[in-house]
Amino acid sequence: MHLSSLFASFIVLGSLVAAHSGGHAELVNRAQHEARALQARKCAPAIAEFERVRRERRELRMGKRQEPSTTATAPNPHYSTIQNSTCVTAPEVIEGPYYIGNEYIRYDLRETQPGVTLVLDLGVIDTTTCEPFVNAFVELWSANATGQYGGYEGGDIKKDTFLRGGHFTNDQGIIELTTIYPGFYRGRTAHIHTMIHKDSERQANGTIISSSGTLTHIGQFFFDEPWNDAVYATNPYTTNTQERTLNSEDMWIEMAGDGAFVNLENLGSSLEEGLLGYITVAVDGNATYTYENQNTL
Ligand SMILES: *[C@@H]1O[C@H](CO)[C@@H](O)[C@H](O)[C@H]1NC(C)=O
Ligand SMILES: *[C@@H]1O[C@H](CO)[C@@H](O)[C@H](O)[C@H]1NC(C)=O
Ligand SMILES: *[C@@H]1O[C@H](CO)[C@@H](O)[C@H](O)[C@H]1NC(C)=O
Ligand SMILES: *[C@@H]1O[C@H](CO)[C@@H](O)[C@H](O)[C@H]1NC(C)=O
């Protein structure tokens, strides 16, 4: 059972799924998972100190209500340090069929997609050092409010880029990305895919070279069901005609354990003003994973 409290956060361990073939995950064995859990637990004191400072700043109410950035400059993260770990869990989750490489480097992924704004405040910890993972490229991709992925509409590969892309963590290992709360689609509960890359090359046109550097993590983020219910009761999520799958029915959550739940709160006084989500992702900064899907922008 996922425990949610105001400051509780959950560490997401590095991907347990190193590679998959034919669309099926090959889960790395239990022993390897437990080794990772131990590795992350070792970092608990360091993470607790990050959280202490972060909480102090939060109590000063710094930044919480700042508007999501629509510019190319880095938004100030709502939380200035990486948060505590209250739980170390079994993760991780497959790439899935909807990755597209070489996406744009940007802080705001929304483009014109309607839906509840979601500002994700992500902290990344390198479990090999227990230090913030600085200059990691955090990439996200997710379905829109009616459960469709940019670039994969109607079965054709298109050049749409909505709700895709990412940016680099700052010197505190933190990044703030703005997207929308993802819609559900057949067989899957609400989730956001992520990859965390090290030493990624930037191209002159503002895109990343996905195959450059090292891929250190492949994962998915989830949300507590009451938040899904609340968001899915609003427009345009209500127009989603696909069959809904609950967290309790999602096979990837089951495999991931409790690890990848985002802590959410309202950015303003109501859901319509958007949500602030925060999560700490603990990755083995020296891990190397490969992604399967070779589609590129
Ligand atoms: C943060 O971690 C420390 C040490 O592990 C623990 O004592 C404290 O209760 C944690 N705080 C929260 C809010 O979970
Ligand atoms: C990870 O790589 C760095 C160099 O990039 C090295 O200093 C460190 O020892 C490595 N950690 C592990 C656990 O291998
Ligand atoms: C989601 O994307 C699909 C494909 O581009 C589009 O037809 C649909 O209108 C989008 N949903 C919303 C709510 O805009
Ligand atoms: C960006 O530049 C690279 C290298 O020239 C090119 O392969 C890629 O297609 C470009 N991407 C876009 C979106 O223009």
mmCIF file of C-alpha atoms and ligand atoms in Angstrom:
data_model
loop_
_atom_site.group_PDB
_atom_site.id
_atom_site.type_symbol
_atom_site.label_atom_id
_atom_site.label_comp_id
_atom_site.label_asym_id
_atom_site.label_seq_id
_atom_site.Cartn_x
_atom_site.Cartn_y
_atom_site.Cartn_z
ATOM 1 C CA MET A 1 0.000 0.000 0.000
ATOM 2 C CA HIS A 2 1.331 3.373 -0.944
ATOM 3 C CA LEU A 3 1.591 5.760 1.995
ATOM 4 C CA SER A 4 0.985 9.337 1.116
ATOM 5 C CA SER A 5 1.740 12.169 3.458
ATOM 6 C CA LEU A 6 2.605 15.766 2.859
ATOM 7 C CA PHE A 7 6.318 15.284 2.962
ATOM 8 C CA ALA A 8 6.538 11.611 2.311
ATOM 9 C CA SER A 9 8.254 10.681 -0.832
ATOM 10 C CA PHE A 10 9.256 7.538 -2.460
ATOM 11 C CA ILE A 11 12.529 6.604 -3.912
ATOM 12 C CA VAL A 12 12.385 5.101 -7.303
ATOM 13 C CA LEU A 13 15.199 2.720 -7.819
ATOM 14 C CA GLY A 14 17.060 2.404 -11.023
ATOM 15 C CA SER A 15 15.380 0.445 -13.671
ATOM 16 C CA LEU A 16 15.032 -3.236 -13.100
ATOM 17 C CA VAL A 17 14.259 -3.702 -16.699
ATOM 18 C CA ALA A 18 17.475 -3.439 -18.566
ATOM 19 C CA ALA A 19 16.118 -4.355 -21.914
ATOM 20 C CA HIS A 20 13.157 -5.999 -23.428
ATOM 21 C CA SER A 21 12.421 -7.700 -26.633
ATOM 22 C CA GLY A 22 9.337 -8.352 -28.657
ATOM 23 C CA GLY A 23 7.476 -5.858 -26.467
ATOM 24 C CA HIS A 24 7.844 -8.044 -23.380
ATOM 25 C CA ALA A 25 9.829 -7.066 -20.357
ATOM 26 C CA GLU A 26 12.577 -9.201 -19.032
ATOM 27 C CA LEU A 27 12.610 -8.459 -15.367
ATOM 28 C CA VAL A 28 15.967 -8.520 -13.771
ATOM 29 C CA ASN A 29 16.052 -10.969 -10.934
ATOM 30 C CA ARG A 30 15.088 -10.421 -7.348
ATOM 31 C CA ALA A 31 18.644 -10.473 -6.049
ATOM 32 C CA GLN A 32 19.583 -7.586 -8.260
ATOM 33 C CA HIS A 33 16.521 -5.677 -7.122
ATOM 34 C CA GLU A 34 17.432 -6.198 -3.486
ATOM 35 C CA ALA A 35 20.987 -5.096 -4.127
ATOM 36 C CA ARG A 36 19.600 -1.868 -5.542
ATOM 37 C CA ALA A 37 17.307 -1.387 -2.577
ATOM 38 C CA LEU A 38 20.271 -1.694 -0.233
ATOM 39 C CA GLN A 39 22.246 0.730 -2.333
ATOM 40 C CA ALA A 40 19.482 3.334 -2.082
ATOM 41 C CA ARG A 41 18.959 2.791 1.638
ATOM 42 C CA LYS A 42 22.614 3.628 2.131
ATOM 43 C CA CYS A 43 21.743 7.101 0.849
ATOM 44 C CA ALA A 44 18.886 7.664 3.323
ATOM 45 C CA PRO A 45 20.823 10.035 5.613
ATOM 46 C CA ALA A 46 21.956 12.142 2.659
ATOM 47 C CA ILE A 47 18.428 12.271 1.314
ATOM 48 C CA ALA A 48 17.065 13.149 4.758
ATOM 49 C CA GLU A 49 19.374 16.140 4.922
ATOM 50 C CA PHE A 50 18.201 17.303 1.490
ATOM 51 C CA GLU A 51 14.661 17.018 2.738
ATOM 52 C CA ARG A 52 15.322 18.916 5.933
ATOM 53 C CA VAL A 53 16.520 21.937 3.992
ATOM 54 C CA ARG A 54 13.804 21.571 1.434
ATOM 55 C CA ARG A 55 11.154 21.473 4.114
ATOM 56 C CA GLU A 56 12.518 24.565 5.821
ATOM 57 C CA ARG A 57 12.353 26.453 2.574
ATOM 58 C CA ARG A 58 8.895 25.162 1.903
ATOM 59 C CA GLU A 59 7.724 26.357 5.286
ATOM 60 C CA LEU A 60 8.867 29.771 4.210
ATOM 61 C CA ARG A 61 6.361 29.251 1.390
ATOM 62 C CA MET A 62 8.977 29.985 -1.181
ATOM 63 C CA GLY A 63 7.954 29.692 -4.745
ATOM 64 C CA LYS A 64 5.041 27.345 -4.372
ATOM 65 C CA ARG A 65 2.675 29.543 -6.305
ATOM 66 C CA GLN A 66 4.984 30.621 -9.027
ATOM 67 C CA GLU A 67 3.525 30.203 -12.460
ATOM 68 C CA PRO A 68 4.707 27.325 -14.602
ATOM 69 C CA SER A 69 7.397 28.605 -16.894
ATOM 70 C CA THR A 70 6.759 28.884 -20.578
ATOM 71 C CA THR A 71 10.186 30.230 -21.363
ATOM 72 C CA ALA A 72 13.430 28.583 -22.317
ATOM 73 C CA THR A 73 15.081 29.557 -19.037
ATOM 74 C CA ALA A 74 15.135 27.194 -16.108
ATOM 75 C CA PRO A 75 12.235 27.702 -13.738
ATOM 76 C CA ASN A 76 13.210 27.899 -10.091
ATOM 77 C CA PRO A 77 12.260 24.540 -8.670
ATOM 78 C CA HIS A 78 9.448 24.743 -6.155
ATOM 79 C CA TYR A 79 11.514 22.650 -3.787
ATOM 80 C CA SER A 80 15.109 23.699 -3.610
ATOM 81 C CA THR A 81 16.592 20.429 -2.466
ATOM 82 C CA ILE A 82 15.910 16.784 -3.042
ATOM 83 C CA GLN A 83 13.367 15.358 -0.675
ATOM 84 C CA ASN A 84 13.510 12.597 1.885
ATOM 85 C CA SER A 85 13.159 8.957 1.256
ATOM 86 C CA THR A 86 10.511 7.313 3.364
ATOM 87 C CA CYS A 87 10.345 4.174 1.353
ATOM 88 C CA VAL A 88 12.615 2.185 -0.832
ATOM 89 C CA THR A 89 10.761 -0.008 -3.167
ATOM 90 C CA ALA A 90 10.783 -2.388 -6.023
ATOM 91 C CA PRO A 91 10.629 -0.718 -9.355
ATOM 92 C CA GLU A 92 10.953 -0.567 -12.412
ATOM 93 C CA VAL A 93 9.001 -0.394 -15.535
ATOM 94 C CA ILE A 94 9.398 -0.984 -19.221
ATOM 95 C CA GLU A 95 9.961 1.551 -21.942
ATOM 96 C CA GLY A 96 6.666 0.625 -23.586
ATOM 97 C CA PRO A 97 5.828 1.055 -27.253
ATOM 98 C CA TYR A 98 5.613 4.858 -27.452
ATOM 99 C CA TYR A 99 9.128 6.205 -27.071
ATOM 100 C CA ILE A 100 10.470 8.634 -29.675
ATOM 101 C CA GLY A 101 14.124 9.622 -29.611
ATOM 102 C CA ASN A 102 15.929 12.912 -30.242
ATOM 103 C CA GLU A 103 13.217 15.096 -28.705
ATOM 104 C CA TYR A 104 13.355 18.781 -27.823
ATOM 105 C CA ILE A 105 15.253 20.066 -24.803
ATOM 106 C CA ARG A 106 12.660 22.192 -23.009
ATOM 107 C CA TYR A 107 11.016 22.786 -19.649
ATOM 108 C CA ASP A 108 7.427 22.983 -20.834
ATOM 109 C CA LEU A 109 6.122 20.013 -22.778
ATOM 110 C CA ARG A 110 2.467 21.040 -23.042
ATOM 111 C CA GLU A 111 2.332 22.756 -26.423
ATOM 112 C CA THR A 112 -1.414 23.202 -27.038
ATOM 113 C CA GLN A 113 -2.625 20.133 -25.191
ATOM 114 C CA PRO A 114 -5.552 20.910 -22.894
ATOM 115 C CA GLY A 115 -5.733 19.375 -19.428
ATOM 116 C CA VAL A 116 -4.705 19.913 -15.827
ATOM 117 C CA THR A 117 -1.258 21.503 -15.725
ATOM 118 C CA LEU A 118 1.216 19.329 -13.885
ATOM 119 C CA VAL A 119 4.455 20.873 -12.672
ATOM 120 C CA LEU A 120 6.798 18.041 -11.841
ATOM 121 C CA ASP A 121 9.577 18.794 -9.406
ATOM 122 C CA LEU A 122 12.018 15.939 -9.812
ATOM 123 C CA GLY A 123 15.052 15.240 -7.700
ATOM 124 C CA VAL A 124 17.590 12.756 -8.953
ATOM 125 C CA ILE A 125 20.033 11.007 -6.597
ATOM 126 C CA ASP A 126 22.967 8.925 -7.741
ATOM 127 C CA THR A 127 23.075 5.908 -5.460
ATOM 128 C CA THR A 128 26.725 5.226 -6.238
ATOM 129 C CA THR A 129 27.673 8.473 -4.483
ATOM 130 C CA CYS A 130 24.497 9.432 -2.538
ATOM 131 C CA GLU A 131 24.916 12.821 -4.175
ATOM 132 C CA PRO A 132 22.499 14.744 -6.354
ATOM 133 C CA PHE A 133 22.772 13.593 -9.953
ATOM 134 C CA VAL A 134 23.828 16.834 -11.608
ATOM 135 C CA ASN A 135 23.312 17.570 -15.298
ATOM 136 C CA ALA A 136 21.248 14.443 -15.906
ATOM 137 C CA PHE A 137 18.874 14.746 -18.841
ATOM 138 C CA VAL A 138 15.424 13.883 -17.472
ATOM 139 C CA GLU A 139 13.129 12.930 -20.298
ATOM 140 C CA LEU A 140 9.367 12.441 -20.031
ATOM 141 C CA TRP A 141 6.685 11.215 -22.372
ATOM 142 C CA SER A 142 3.013 10.629 -21.674
ATOM 143 C CA ALA A 143 -0.436 10.405 -23.216
ATOM 144 C CA ASN A 144 -2.673 13.434 -23.597
ATOM 145 C CA ALA A 145 -5.973 14.017 -21.792
ATOM 146 C CA THR A 146 -7.795 11.589 -24.050
ATOM 147 C CA GLY A 147 -5.105 8.944 -23.857
ATOM 148 C CA GLN A 148 -3.134 9.500 -27.064
ATOM 149 C CA TYR A 149 0.607 9.893 -27.486
ATOM 150 C CA GLY A 150 2.055 12.629 -29.649
ATOM 151 C CA GLY A 151 3.618 11.005 -32.675
ATOM 152 C CA TYR A 152 1.503 7.849 -32.481
ATOM 153 C CA GLU A 153 -1.937 9.043 -33.418
ATOM 154 C CA GLY A 154 -4.050 6.751 -35.504
ATOM 155 C CA GLY A 155 -1.345 4.153 -35.910
ATOM 156 C CA ASP A 156 0.940 6.343 -38.015
ATOM 157 C CA ILE A 157 4.221 7.789 -36.886
ATOM 158 C CA LYS A 158 3.842 11.559 -37.028
ATOM 159 C CA LYS A 159 6.113 14.416 -36.119
ATOM 160 C CA ASP A 160 3.973 15.629 -33.228
ATOM 161 C CA THR A 161 6.033 16.346 -30.138
ATOM 162 C CA PHE A 162 3.442 17.175 -27.502
ATOM 163 C CA LEU A 163 4.072 15.944 -23.960
ATOM 164 C CA ARG A 164 7.571 14.805 -24.887
ATOM 165 C CA GLY A 165 11.015 16.102 -24.067
ATOM 166 C CA GLY A 166 12.941 17.144 -21.019
ATOM 167 C CA HIS A 167 15.858 19.090 -19.629
ATOM 168 C CA PHE A 168 18.946 18.839 -17.441
ATOM 169 C CA THR A 169 19.037 18.682 -13.639
ATOM 170 C CA ASN A 170 20.603 21.659 -11.906
ATOM 171 C CA ASP A 171 23.540 21.653 -9.496
ATOM 172 C CA GLN A 172 21.192 20.358 -6.782
ATOM 173 C CA GLY A 173 20.111 17.426 -8.956
ATOM 174 C CA ILE A 174 16.679 18.987 -9.381
ATOM 175 C CA ILE A 175 14.620 19.797 -12.396
ATOM 176 C CA GLU A 176 11.163 21.214 -12.845
ATOM 177 C CA LEU A 177 9.220 20.171 -15.922
ATOM 178 C CA THR A 178 5.738 21.278 -16.879
ATOM 179 C CA THR A 179 3.342 18.928 -18.591
ATOM 180 C CA ILE A 180 -0.311 17.959 -18.192
ATOM 181 C CA TYR A 181 -1.768 15.238 -16.043
ATOM 182 C CA PRO A 182 -1.744 12.200 -18.315
ATOM 183 C CA GLY A 183 -4.943 10.615 -19.556
ATOM 184 C CA PHE A 184 -5.588 6.913 -19.350
ATOM 185 C CA TYR A 185 -5.765 4.510 -22.230
ATOM 186 C CA ARG A 186 -6.837 0.933 -22.625
ATOM 187 C CA GLY A 187 -4.935 -1.369 -20.318
ATOM 188 C CA ARG A 188 -2.993 1.368 -18.509
ATOM 189 C CA THR A 189 -3.639 3.584 -15.531
ATOM 190 C CA ALA A 190 -2.354 7.174 -15.433
ATOM 191 C CA HIS A 191 1.415 7.184 -15.812
ATOM 192 C CA ILE A 192 4.312 9.205 -17.173
ATOM 193 C CA HIS A 193 7.303 7.529 -18.746
ATOM 194 C CA THR A 194 10.792 8.679 -17.939
ATOM 195 C CA MET A 195 14.356 8.093 -18.992
ATOM 196 C CA ILE A 196 17.350 9.581 -17.237
ATOM 197 C CA HIS A 197 20.407 10.066 -19.401
ATOM 198 C CA LYS A 198 23.981 10.952 -18.478
ATOM 199 C CA ASP A 199 26.315 12.949 -20.724
ATOM 200 C CA SER A 200 23.694 13.511 -23.396
ATOM 201 C CA GLU A 201 24.719 15.495 -26.437
ATOM 202 C CA ARG A 202 22.696 18.543 -27.372
ATOM 203 C CA GLN A 203 22.244 19.394 -31.015
ATOM 204 C CA ALA A 204 22.337 22.904 -32.410
ATOM 205 C CA ASN A 205 18.593 22.870 -33.080
ATOM 206 C CA GLY A 206 17.738 22.312 -29.404
ATOM 207 C CA THR A 207 17.186 18.587 -29.512
ATOM 208 C CA ILE A 208 18.922 15.783 -27.692
ATOM 209 C CA ILE A 209 20.738 12.844 -29.224
ATOM 210 C CA SER A 210 19.088 10.009 -27.338
ATOM 211 C CA SER A 211 21.720 7.466 -28.234
ATOM 212 C CA SER A 212 24.564 9.643 -26.939
ATOM 213 C CA GLY A 213 25.964 9.330 -23.435
ATOM 214 C CA THR A 214 24.579 6.666 -21.123
ATOM 215 C CA LEU A 215 20.986 5.761 -20.335
ATOM 216 C CA THR A 216 20.927 5.241 -16.560
ATOM 217 C CA HIS A 217 17.224 4.732 -15.899
ATOM 218 C CA ILE A 218 13.982 3.725 -17.594
ATOM 219 C CA GLY A 219 10.882 4.120 -15.474
ATOM 220 C CA GLN A 220 7.290 5.233 -15.056
ATOM 221 C CA PHE A 221 5.630 7.564 -12.528
ATOM 222 C CA PHE A 222 2.179 6.930 -11.072
ATOM 223 C CA PHE A 223 -0.430 8.845 -9.061
ATOM 224 C CA ASP A 224 -2.696 7.924 -6.161
ATOM 225 C CA GLU A 225 -6.128 6.878 -7.357
ATOM 226 C CA PRO A 226 -8.051 9.749 -5.657
ATOM 227 C CA TRP A 227 -6.034 12.201 -7.772
ATOM 228 C CA ASN A 228 -6.800 10.203 -10.899
ATOM 229 C CA ASP A 229 -10.500 10.304 -9.975
ATOM 230 C CA ALA A 230 -10.411 14.044 -9.367
ATOM 231 C CA VAL A 231 -8.615 14.868 -12.608
ATOM 232 C CA TYR A 232 -10.653 12.468 -14.705
ATOM 233 C CA ALA A 233 -13.861 14.149 -13.530
ATOM 234 C CA THR A 234 -12.756 17.368 -15.313
ATOM 235 C CA ASN A 235 -12.814 18.370 -18.947
ATOM 236 C CA PRO A 236 -11.421 17.281 -21.330
ATOM 237 C CA TYR A 237 -10.547 14.062 -19.502
ATOM 238 C CA THR A 238 -14.280 13.285 -19.321
ATOM 239 C CA THR A 239 -14.326 13.011 -23.113
ATOM 240 C CA ASN A 240 -11.900 10.091 -23.067
ATOM 241 C CA THR A 241 -13.856 7.180 -24.508
ATOM 242 C CA GLN A 242 -11.215 4.562 -23.789
ATOM 243 C CA GLU A 243 -11.706 1.988 -21.098
ATOM 244 C CA ARG A 244 -10.201 3.067 -17.800
ATOM 245 C CA THR A 245 -7.744 0.883 -15.920
ATOM 246 C CA LEU A 246 -7.266 1.549 -12.214
ATOM 247 C CA ASN A 247 -3.936 1.510 -10.397
ATOM 248 C CA SER A 248 -4.986 -1.740 -8.767
ATOM 249 C CA GLU A 249 -5.466 -3.288 -12.199
ATOM 250 C CA ASP A 250 -2.281 -2.028 -13.822
ATOM 251 C CA MET A 251 0.269 -4.801 -14.229
ATOM 252 C CA TRP A 252 3.236 -2.424 -14.310
ATOM 253 C CA ILE A 253 2.384 -0.886 -10.960
ATOM 254 C CA GLU A 254 2.205 -4.339 -9.535
ATOM 255 C CA MET A 255 5.681 -5.069 -10.841
ATOM 256 C CA ALA A 256 7.021 -1.692 -9.783
ATOM 257 C CA GLY A 257 5.752 -1.980 -6.226
ATOM 258 C CA ASP A 258 5.055 1.290 -4.449
ATOM 259 C CA GLY A 259 8.079 3.104 -5.704
ATOM 260 C CA ALA A 260 7.083 5.435 -8.406
ATOM 261 C CA PHE A 261 4.193 7.451 -6.950
ATOM 262 C CA VAL A 262 4.328 11.209 -7.354
ATOM 263 C CA ASN A 263 3.347 13.337 -4.360
ATOM 264 C CA LEU A 264 0.742 15.848 -5.469
ATOM 265 C CA GLU A 265 -0.741 19.060 -4.177
ATOM 266 C CA ASN A 266 -2.719 21.880 -5.719
ATOM 267 C CA LEU A 267 -0.610 24.662 -7.190
ATOM 268 C CA GLY A 268 -3.328 27.157 -6.405
ATOM 269 C CA SER A 269 -6.667 26.934 -4.650
ATOM 270 C CA SER A 270 -8.254 24.441 -7.011
ATOM 271 C CA LEU A 271 -7.438 21.609 -9.366
ATOM 272 C CA GLU A 272 -8.078 23.878 -12.345
ATOM 273 C CA GLU A 273 -5.053 25.949 -11.335
ATOM 274 C CA GLY A 274 -2.878 22.918 -11.773
ATOM 275 C CA LEU A 275 -0.949 20.466 -9.669
ATOM 276 C CA LEU A 276 2.533 20.379 -8.238
ATOM 277 C CA GLY A 277 4.052 16.915 -8.144
ATOM 278 C CA TYR A 278 7.333 15.967 -6.602
ATOM 279 C CA ILE A 279 9.332 12.820 -6.507
ATOM 280 C CA THR A 280 12.869 11.689 -5.871
ATOM 281 C CA VAL A 281 14.364 9.229 -8.289
ATOM 282 C CA ALA A 282 17.351 7.266 -7.054
ATOM 283 C CA VAL A 283 19.348 5.857 -9.906
ATOM 284 C CA ASP A 284 22.601 4.037 -10.223
ATOM 285 C CA GLY A 285 24.500 6.708 -12.061
ATOM 286 C CA ASN A 286 26.789 4.108 -13.562
ATOM 287 C CA ALA A 287 24.060 1.806 -14.816
ATOM 288 C CA THR A 288 23.664 1.345 -18.531
ATOM 289 C CA TYR A 289 20.369 0.506 -20.118
ATOM 290 C CA THR A 290 19.324 0.381 -23.699
ATOM 291 C CA TYR A 291 16.081 1.465 -25.226
ATOM 292 C CA GLU A 292 14.343 -0.461 -27.889
ATOM 293 C CA ASN A 293 12.329 1.954 -29.984
ATOM 294 C CA GLN A 294 14.415 3.552 -32.714
ATOM 295 C CA ASN A 295 11.780 6.019 -33.905
ATOM 296 C CA THR A 296 13.143 9.550 -33.838
ATOM 297 C CA LEU A 297 11.744 13.016 -34.214
HETATM 298 C C1 LIG B 1 13.355 11.701 6.752
HETATM 299 O O1 LIG B 1 14.367 10.775 7.040
HETATM 300 C C2 LIG B 1 14.818 10.796 8.376
HETATM 301 C C3 LIG B 1 16.005 9.863 8.500
HETATM 302 O O2 LIG B 1 15.926 8.778 7.653
HETATM 303 C C4 LIG B 1 13.662 10.437 9.283
HETATM 304 O O3 LIG B 1 14.073 10.473 10.615
HETATM 305 C C5 LIG B 1 12.529 11.410 9.066
HETATM 306 O O4 LIG B 1 11.415 11.032 9.825
HETATM 307 C C6 LIG B 1 12.136 11.457 7.612
HETATM 308 N N1 LIG B 1 11.159 12.519 7.396
HETATM 309 C C7 LIG B 1 10.008 12.290 6.763
HETATM 310 C C8 LIG B 1 9.115 13.452 6.619
HETATM 311 O O5 LIG B 1 9.687 11.238 6.315
HETATM 312 C C1 LIG B 2 30.696 5.611 -11.221
HETATM 313 O O1 LIG B 2 31.498 6.283 -12.153
HETATM 314 C C2 LIG B 2 32.334 7.258 -11.598
HETATM 315 C C3 LIG B 2 33.054 7.945 -12.720
HETATM 316 O O2 LIG B 2 32.135 8.396 -13.662
HETATM 317 C C4 LIG B 2 33.304 6.646 -10.644
HETATM 318 O O3 LIG B 2 34.054 7.648 -9.999
HETATM 319 C C5 LIG B 2 32.530 5.856 -9.601
HETATM 320 O O4 LIG B 2 33.421 5.140 -8.800
HETATM 321 C C6 LIG B 2 31.589 4.897 -10.254
HETATM 322 N N1 LIG B 2 30.790 4.245 -9.269
HETATM 323 C C7 LIG B 2 30.679 2.941 -9.213
HETATM 324 C C8 LIG B 2 29.809 2.407 -8.150
HETATM 325 O O5 LIG B 2 31.219 2.218 -9.999
HETATM 326 C C1 LIG B 3 -5.095 14.004 -28.006
HETATM 327 O O1 LIG B 3 -4.358 13.786 -29.185
HETATM 328 C C2 LIG B 3 -5.164 13.348 -30.264
HETATM 329 C C3 LIG B 3 -4.223 13.057 -31.418
HETATM 330 O O2 LIG B 3 -3.492 14.190 -31.773
HETATM 331 C C4 LIG B 3 -6.169 14.435 -30.619
HETATM 332 O O3 LIG B 3 -7.007 13.982 -31.664
HETATM 333 C C5 LIG B 3 -7.028 14.735 -29.382
HETATM 334 O O4 LIG B 3 -7.889 15.813 -29.676
HETATM 335 C C6 LIG B 3 -6.125 15.099 -28.228
HETATM 336 N N1 LIG B 3 -6.931 15.265 -27.029
HETATM 337 C C7 LIG B 3 -7.289 16.458 -26.582
HETATM 338 C C8 LIG B 3 -8.113 16.467 -25.349
HETATM 339 O O5 LIG B 3 -6.968 17.496 -27.132
HETATM 340 C C1 LIG B 4 18.114 18.488 -35.347
HETATM 341 O O1 LIG B 4 19.389 18.366 -35.923
HETATM 342 C C2 LIG B 4 19.785 17.036 -36.207
HETATM 343 C C3 LIG B 4 21.211 17.071 -36.703
HETATM 344 O O2 LIG B 4 21.328 17.935 -37.779
HETATM 345 C C4 LIG B 4 18.820 16.406 -37.190
HETATM 346 O O3 LIG B 4 19.191 15.073 -37.452
HETATM 347 C C5 LIG B 4 17.425 16.445 -36.620
HETATM 348 O O4 LIG B 4 16.497 15.961 -37.550
HETATM 349 C C6 LIG B 4 17.043 17.844 -36.226
HETATM 350 N N1 LIG B 4 15.776 17.814 -35.509
HETATM 351 C C7 LIG B 4 14.778 18.623 -35.805
HETATM 352 C C8 LIG B 4 13.539 18.465 -34.991
HETATM 353 O O5 LIG B 4 14.845 19.460 -36.656
#
